[in-house]
Coordinates of C-alpha atoms and ligand atoms in Angstrom, one line a residue:
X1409 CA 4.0 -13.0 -27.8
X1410 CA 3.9 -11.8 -31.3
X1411 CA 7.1 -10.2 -32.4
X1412 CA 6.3 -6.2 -31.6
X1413 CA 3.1 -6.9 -30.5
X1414 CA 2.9 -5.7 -26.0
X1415 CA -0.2 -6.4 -24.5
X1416 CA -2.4 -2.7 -23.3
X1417 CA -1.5 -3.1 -19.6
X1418 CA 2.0 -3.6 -19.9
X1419 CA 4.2 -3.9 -16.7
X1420 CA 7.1 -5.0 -16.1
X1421 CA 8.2 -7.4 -14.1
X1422 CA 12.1 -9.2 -13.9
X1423 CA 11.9 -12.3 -11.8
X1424 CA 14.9 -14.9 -10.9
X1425 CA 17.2 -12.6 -12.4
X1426 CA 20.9 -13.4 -12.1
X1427 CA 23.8 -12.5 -14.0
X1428 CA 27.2 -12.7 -13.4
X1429 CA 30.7 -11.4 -15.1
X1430 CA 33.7 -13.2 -15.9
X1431 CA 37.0 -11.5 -15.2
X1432 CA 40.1 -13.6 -15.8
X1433 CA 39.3 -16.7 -14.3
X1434 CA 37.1 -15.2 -11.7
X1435 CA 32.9 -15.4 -12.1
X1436 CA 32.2 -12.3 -10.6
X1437 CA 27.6 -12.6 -9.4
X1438 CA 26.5 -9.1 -10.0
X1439 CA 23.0 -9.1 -9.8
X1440 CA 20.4 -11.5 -8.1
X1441 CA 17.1 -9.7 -8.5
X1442 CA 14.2 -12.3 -6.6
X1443 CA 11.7 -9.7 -8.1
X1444 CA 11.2 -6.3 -9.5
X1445 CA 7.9 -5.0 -10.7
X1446 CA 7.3 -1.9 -12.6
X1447 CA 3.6 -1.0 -12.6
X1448 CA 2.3 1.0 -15.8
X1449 CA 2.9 4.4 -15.9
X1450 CA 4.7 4.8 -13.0
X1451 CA 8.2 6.3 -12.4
X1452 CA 10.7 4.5 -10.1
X1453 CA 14.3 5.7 -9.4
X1454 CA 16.9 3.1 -8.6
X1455 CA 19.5 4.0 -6.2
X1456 CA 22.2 2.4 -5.1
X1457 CA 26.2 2.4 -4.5
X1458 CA 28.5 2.3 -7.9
X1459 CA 29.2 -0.9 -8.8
X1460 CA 25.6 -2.6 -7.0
X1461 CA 24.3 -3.5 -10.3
X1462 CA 22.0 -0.8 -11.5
X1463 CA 23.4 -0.6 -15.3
X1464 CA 23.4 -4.4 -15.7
X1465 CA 19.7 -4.1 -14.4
X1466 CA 18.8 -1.4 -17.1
X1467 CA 20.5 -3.2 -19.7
X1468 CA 19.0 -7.0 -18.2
X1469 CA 15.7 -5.0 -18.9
X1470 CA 16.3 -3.3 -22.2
X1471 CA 17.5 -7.1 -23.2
X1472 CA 20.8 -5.6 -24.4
X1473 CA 21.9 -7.8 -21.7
X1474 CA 20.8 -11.3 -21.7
X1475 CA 20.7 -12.3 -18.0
X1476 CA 22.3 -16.2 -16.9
X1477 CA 18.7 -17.2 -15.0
X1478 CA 15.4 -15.5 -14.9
X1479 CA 13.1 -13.4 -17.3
X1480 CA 11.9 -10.2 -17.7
X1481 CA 8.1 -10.0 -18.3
X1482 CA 6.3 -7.2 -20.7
X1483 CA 2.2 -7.7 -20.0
X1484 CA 2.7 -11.1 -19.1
X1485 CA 4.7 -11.9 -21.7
X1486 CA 8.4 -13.0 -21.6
X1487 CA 10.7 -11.1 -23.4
X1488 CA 13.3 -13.2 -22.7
X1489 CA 11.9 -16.1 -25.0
X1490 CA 12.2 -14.0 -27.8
X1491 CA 14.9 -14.6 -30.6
X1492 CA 17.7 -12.1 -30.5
X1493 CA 16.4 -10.3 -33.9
X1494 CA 12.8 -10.4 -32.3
X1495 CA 14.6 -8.9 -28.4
X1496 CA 15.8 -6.0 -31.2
X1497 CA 12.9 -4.8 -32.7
X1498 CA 11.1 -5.2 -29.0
X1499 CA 13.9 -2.9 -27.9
X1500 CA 13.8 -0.4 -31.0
X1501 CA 9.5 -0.6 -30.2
X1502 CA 9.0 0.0 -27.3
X1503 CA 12.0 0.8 -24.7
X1504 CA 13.8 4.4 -24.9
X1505 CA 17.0 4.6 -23.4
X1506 CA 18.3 8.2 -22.1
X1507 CA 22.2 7.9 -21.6
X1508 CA 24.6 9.5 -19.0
X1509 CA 26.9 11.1 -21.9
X1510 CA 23.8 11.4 -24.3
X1511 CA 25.4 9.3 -27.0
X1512 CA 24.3 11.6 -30.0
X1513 CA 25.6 10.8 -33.3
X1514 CA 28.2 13.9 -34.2
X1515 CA 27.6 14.1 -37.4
X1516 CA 23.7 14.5 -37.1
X1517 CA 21.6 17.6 -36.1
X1518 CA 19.4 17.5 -33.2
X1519 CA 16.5 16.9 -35.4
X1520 CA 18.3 13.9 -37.4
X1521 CA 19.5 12.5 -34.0
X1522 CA 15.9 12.4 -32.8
X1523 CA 14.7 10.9 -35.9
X1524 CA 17.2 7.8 -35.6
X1525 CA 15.2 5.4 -33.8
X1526 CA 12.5 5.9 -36.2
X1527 CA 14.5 4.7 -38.9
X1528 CA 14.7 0.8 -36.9
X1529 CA 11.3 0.4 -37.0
X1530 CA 7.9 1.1 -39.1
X1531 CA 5.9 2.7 -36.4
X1532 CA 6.0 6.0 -37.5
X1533 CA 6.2 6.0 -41.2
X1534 CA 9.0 7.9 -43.2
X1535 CA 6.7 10.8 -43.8
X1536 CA 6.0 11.8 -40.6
X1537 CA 9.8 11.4 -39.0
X1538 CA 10.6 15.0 -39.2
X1539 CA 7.7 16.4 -38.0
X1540 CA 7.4 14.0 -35.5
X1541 CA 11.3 14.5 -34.6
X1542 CA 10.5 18.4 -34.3
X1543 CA 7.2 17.9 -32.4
X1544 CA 9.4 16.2 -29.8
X1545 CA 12.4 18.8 -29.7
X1546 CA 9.4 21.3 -29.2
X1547 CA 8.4 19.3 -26.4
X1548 CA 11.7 19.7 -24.5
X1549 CA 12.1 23.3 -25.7
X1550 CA 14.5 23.0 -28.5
X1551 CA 12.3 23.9 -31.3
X1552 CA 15.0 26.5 -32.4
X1553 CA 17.9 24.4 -32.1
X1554 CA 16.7 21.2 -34.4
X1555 CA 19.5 22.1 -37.1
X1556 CA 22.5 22.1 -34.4
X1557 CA 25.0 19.7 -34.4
X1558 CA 25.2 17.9 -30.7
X1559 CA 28.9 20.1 -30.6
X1560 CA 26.9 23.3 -30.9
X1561 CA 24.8 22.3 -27.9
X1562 CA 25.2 22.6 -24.7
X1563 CA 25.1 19.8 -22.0
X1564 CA 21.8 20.6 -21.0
X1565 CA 20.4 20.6 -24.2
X1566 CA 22.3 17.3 -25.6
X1567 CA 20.4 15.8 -22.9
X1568 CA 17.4 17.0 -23.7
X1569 CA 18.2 15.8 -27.5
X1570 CA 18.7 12.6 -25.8
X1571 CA 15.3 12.4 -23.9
X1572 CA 13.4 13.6 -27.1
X1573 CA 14.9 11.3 -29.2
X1574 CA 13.9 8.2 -26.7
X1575 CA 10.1 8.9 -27.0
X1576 CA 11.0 9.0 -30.9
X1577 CA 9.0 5.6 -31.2
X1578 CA 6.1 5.9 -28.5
X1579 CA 7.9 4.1 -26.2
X1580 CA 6.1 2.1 -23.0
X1581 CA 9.2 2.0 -21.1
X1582 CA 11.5 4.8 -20.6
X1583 CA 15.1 4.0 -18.9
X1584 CA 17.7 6.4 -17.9
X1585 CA 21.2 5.7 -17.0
X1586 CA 22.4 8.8 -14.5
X1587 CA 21.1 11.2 -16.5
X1588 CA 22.0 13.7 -14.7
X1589 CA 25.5 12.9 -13.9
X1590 CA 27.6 15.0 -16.8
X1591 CA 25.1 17.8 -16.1
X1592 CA 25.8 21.2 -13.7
X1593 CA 23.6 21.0 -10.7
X1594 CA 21.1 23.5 -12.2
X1595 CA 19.7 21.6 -14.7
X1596 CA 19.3 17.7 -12.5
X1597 CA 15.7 19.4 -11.8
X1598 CA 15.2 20.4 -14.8
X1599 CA 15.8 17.7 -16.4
X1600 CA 14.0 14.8 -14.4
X1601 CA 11.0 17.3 -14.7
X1602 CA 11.0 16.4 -18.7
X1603 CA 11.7 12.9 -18.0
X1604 CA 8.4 12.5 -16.0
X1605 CA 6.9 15.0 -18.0
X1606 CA 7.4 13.1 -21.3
X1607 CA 6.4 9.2 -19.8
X1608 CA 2.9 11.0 -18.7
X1609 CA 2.1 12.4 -21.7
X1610 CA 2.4 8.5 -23.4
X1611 CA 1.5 6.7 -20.6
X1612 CA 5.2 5.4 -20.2
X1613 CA 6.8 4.0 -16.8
X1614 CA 9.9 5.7 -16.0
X1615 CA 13.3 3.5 -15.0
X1616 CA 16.0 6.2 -13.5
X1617 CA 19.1 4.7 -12.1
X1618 CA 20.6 7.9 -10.0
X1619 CA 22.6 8.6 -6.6
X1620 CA 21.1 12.5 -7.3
X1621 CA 18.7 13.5 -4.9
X1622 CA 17.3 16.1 -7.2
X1623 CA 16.1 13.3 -9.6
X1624 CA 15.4 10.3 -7.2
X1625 CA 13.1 13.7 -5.2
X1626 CA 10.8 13.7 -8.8
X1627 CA 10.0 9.5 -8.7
X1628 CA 6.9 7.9 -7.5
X1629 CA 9.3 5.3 -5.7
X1630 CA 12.7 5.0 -5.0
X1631 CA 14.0 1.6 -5.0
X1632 CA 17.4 0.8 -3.1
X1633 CA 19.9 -1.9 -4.9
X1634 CA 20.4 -3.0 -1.8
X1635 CA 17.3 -4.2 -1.2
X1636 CA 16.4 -5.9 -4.5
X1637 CA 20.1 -7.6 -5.5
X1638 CA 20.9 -9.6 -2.9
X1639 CA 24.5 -9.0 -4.8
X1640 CA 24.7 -5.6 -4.8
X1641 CA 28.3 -4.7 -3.1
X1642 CA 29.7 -2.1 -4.4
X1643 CA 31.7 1.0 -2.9
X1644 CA 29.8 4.0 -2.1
Ligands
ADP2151 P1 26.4 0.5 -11.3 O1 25.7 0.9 -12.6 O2 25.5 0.3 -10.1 O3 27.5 1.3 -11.0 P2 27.2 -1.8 -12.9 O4 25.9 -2.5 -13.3 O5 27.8 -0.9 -14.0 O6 26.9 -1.0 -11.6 O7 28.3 -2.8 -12.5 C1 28.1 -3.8 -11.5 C2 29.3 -4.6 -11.4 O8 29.5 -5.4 -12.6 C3 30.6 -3.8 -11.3 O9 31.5 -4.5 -10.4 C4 31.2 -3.8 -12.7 O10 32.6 -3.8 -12.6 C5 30.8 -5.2 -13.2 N1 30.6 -5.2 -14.6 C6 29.6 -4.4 -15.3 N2 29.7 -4.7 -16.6 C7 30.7 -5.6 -16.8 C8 31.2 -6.3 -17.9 N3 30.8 -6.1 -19.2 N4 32.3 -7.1 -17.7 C9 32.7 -7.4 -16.5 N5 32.2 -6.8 -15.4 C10 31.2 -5.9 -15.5
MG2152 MG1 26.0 2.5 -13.8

C-alpha cells in the first residue's frame, strides 16, 4: 500500500495477533487475537474484564503498539508492513482516537484542540482548519464554547472536544478508550449517541472498549475479550 493511500472498502481485520509485556524478568502474553474483523461502517463495542487486553488491542490497532506476531489489515492491505514514519501518518490519516481523560492540550481552546490533528497531515489544508475545527464543535453542540480553554469546560464537554477533534481528519476508523469512564452517568448516553452519530455521518466504523452498559446498549455488536484473546485474564 501507498503511504496514506486506504483502499474504498476499508475493513479491518487483525489476524495472528500476539503481544506480550515484560515485567522484571517475567514475559507476561497479553493478547492472542486468532481474528478480529471490523466490517465498514459498523460500530462494535469491546467488553471485557480490566486487565483482558482491550487497550493493547486499540493501541495494536491504531499501530501505536506494534504487536510481537500477526497484522492488522486496512482494505486488504497490511498496516503492519509499513515503516514506522509511514504507521504515523496512517495513524494521523485515518484513525481517531477518543481518550478516557480526553487528553486536551491545556493551553489550547476547544477550537485549537480540535484543529491539532489537522496540523500532522495535509488533508485538510491550512485554510480550511478553523472552519472545519468549528464545523465539528457545532456538530457536538459546542459551537459557543470554541474559545474555552479545556479548564473552563466541563467533563461532558471535554469529551465532546475530544470526539470532535478525532473526526478532525475524516477518519475511517474511530476508537474509543472508555470514554465514558471519567464521565457522571447522565452523559454515557449522551455521549455514545455522538460517537455513533459522528462515524455515520463519514462512513467510519466505530471501536469502543467499555464495561458501561449505556454505551456497549448503542453498538451494532458487542464483542467479549474473552472470546477473542484466548489471553484475556484479567479481574473483573
Ligand atoms: P484493559 O484495557 O482491558 O484493562 P490493558 O490492555 O490495559 O487491559 O492491559 C492488559 C494487561 O497488560 C494488564 O495486565 C496490564 O497490566 C498489562 N500491560 C498493559 N500495558 C503494559 C505495559 N506497557 N507494560 C507492561 N504491562 C502492560
Ligand atoms: Mg484499558
Amino acid at each position: 500500500m501507498a503511504p496514506g493511500q486506504v483502499p474504498g472498502a476499508a475493513t479491518f481485520v487483525a489476524r495472528g495477533i500476539r503481544k506480550a509485556f515484560r515485567r522484571g524478568q517475567q514475559v507476561v502474553p497479553v493478547l492472542d487475537v486468532p481474528l478480529f474483523e471490523l466490517a465498514r461502517a459498523s460500530t462494535v463495542g469491546l467488553s471485557g474484564p480490566s486487565g483482558s487486553g482491550k487497550s493493547t488491542l486499540l493501541n495494536v490497532f491504531a499501530g501505536i503498539l506494534q504487536a510481537d506476531a500477526g497484522e492488522v489489515l486496512v482494505g486488504g492491505a497490511s498496516q503492519t508492513a509499513l515503516a514506522p514514519a509511514e504507521r504515523d501518518r496512517f495513524r494521523a490519516r485515518h484513525i481517531g482516537y477518543v481518550f478516557q481523560t480526553f487528553n486536551l492540550l491545556p493551553p489550547l481552546s476547544a477550537v485549537e484542540n480540535v484543529m491539532v490533528p489537522m496540523a500532522f497531515c495535509t488533508v485538510i489544508s491550512r485554510g480550511e482548519r478553523r472552519e472545519r475545527a468549528m464545523n465539528l464543535l457545532a456538530q457536538v453542540g459546542l459551537a459557543t464554547r470554541a474559545d474555552r480553554l479545556p479548564a473552563e469546560l466541563s467533563y461532558g464537554e471535554q469529551q465532546r472536544v475530544g470526539i470532535a477533534r478525532a473526526f478532525a481528519n475524516q477518519p475511517r476508523l474511530v476508537l474509543a478508550d472508555e470514554p465514558t469512564a471519567s464521565l457522571e452517568p447522565g452523559l454515557k448516553h449522551r455521549i455514545a449517541e455522538l460517537l455513533v452519530q459522528c462515524c455515520a455521518s463519514v462512513g467510519a466504523s466505530l471501536l469502543v472498549a467499555s464495561h458501561d452498559e449505556a454505551v456497549l446498549g448503542h453498538m451494532q455488536r458487542v464483542e467479549r475479550m474473552e472470546r477473542i484473546n484466548r489471553r484475556a485474564g484479567g479481574m473483573e
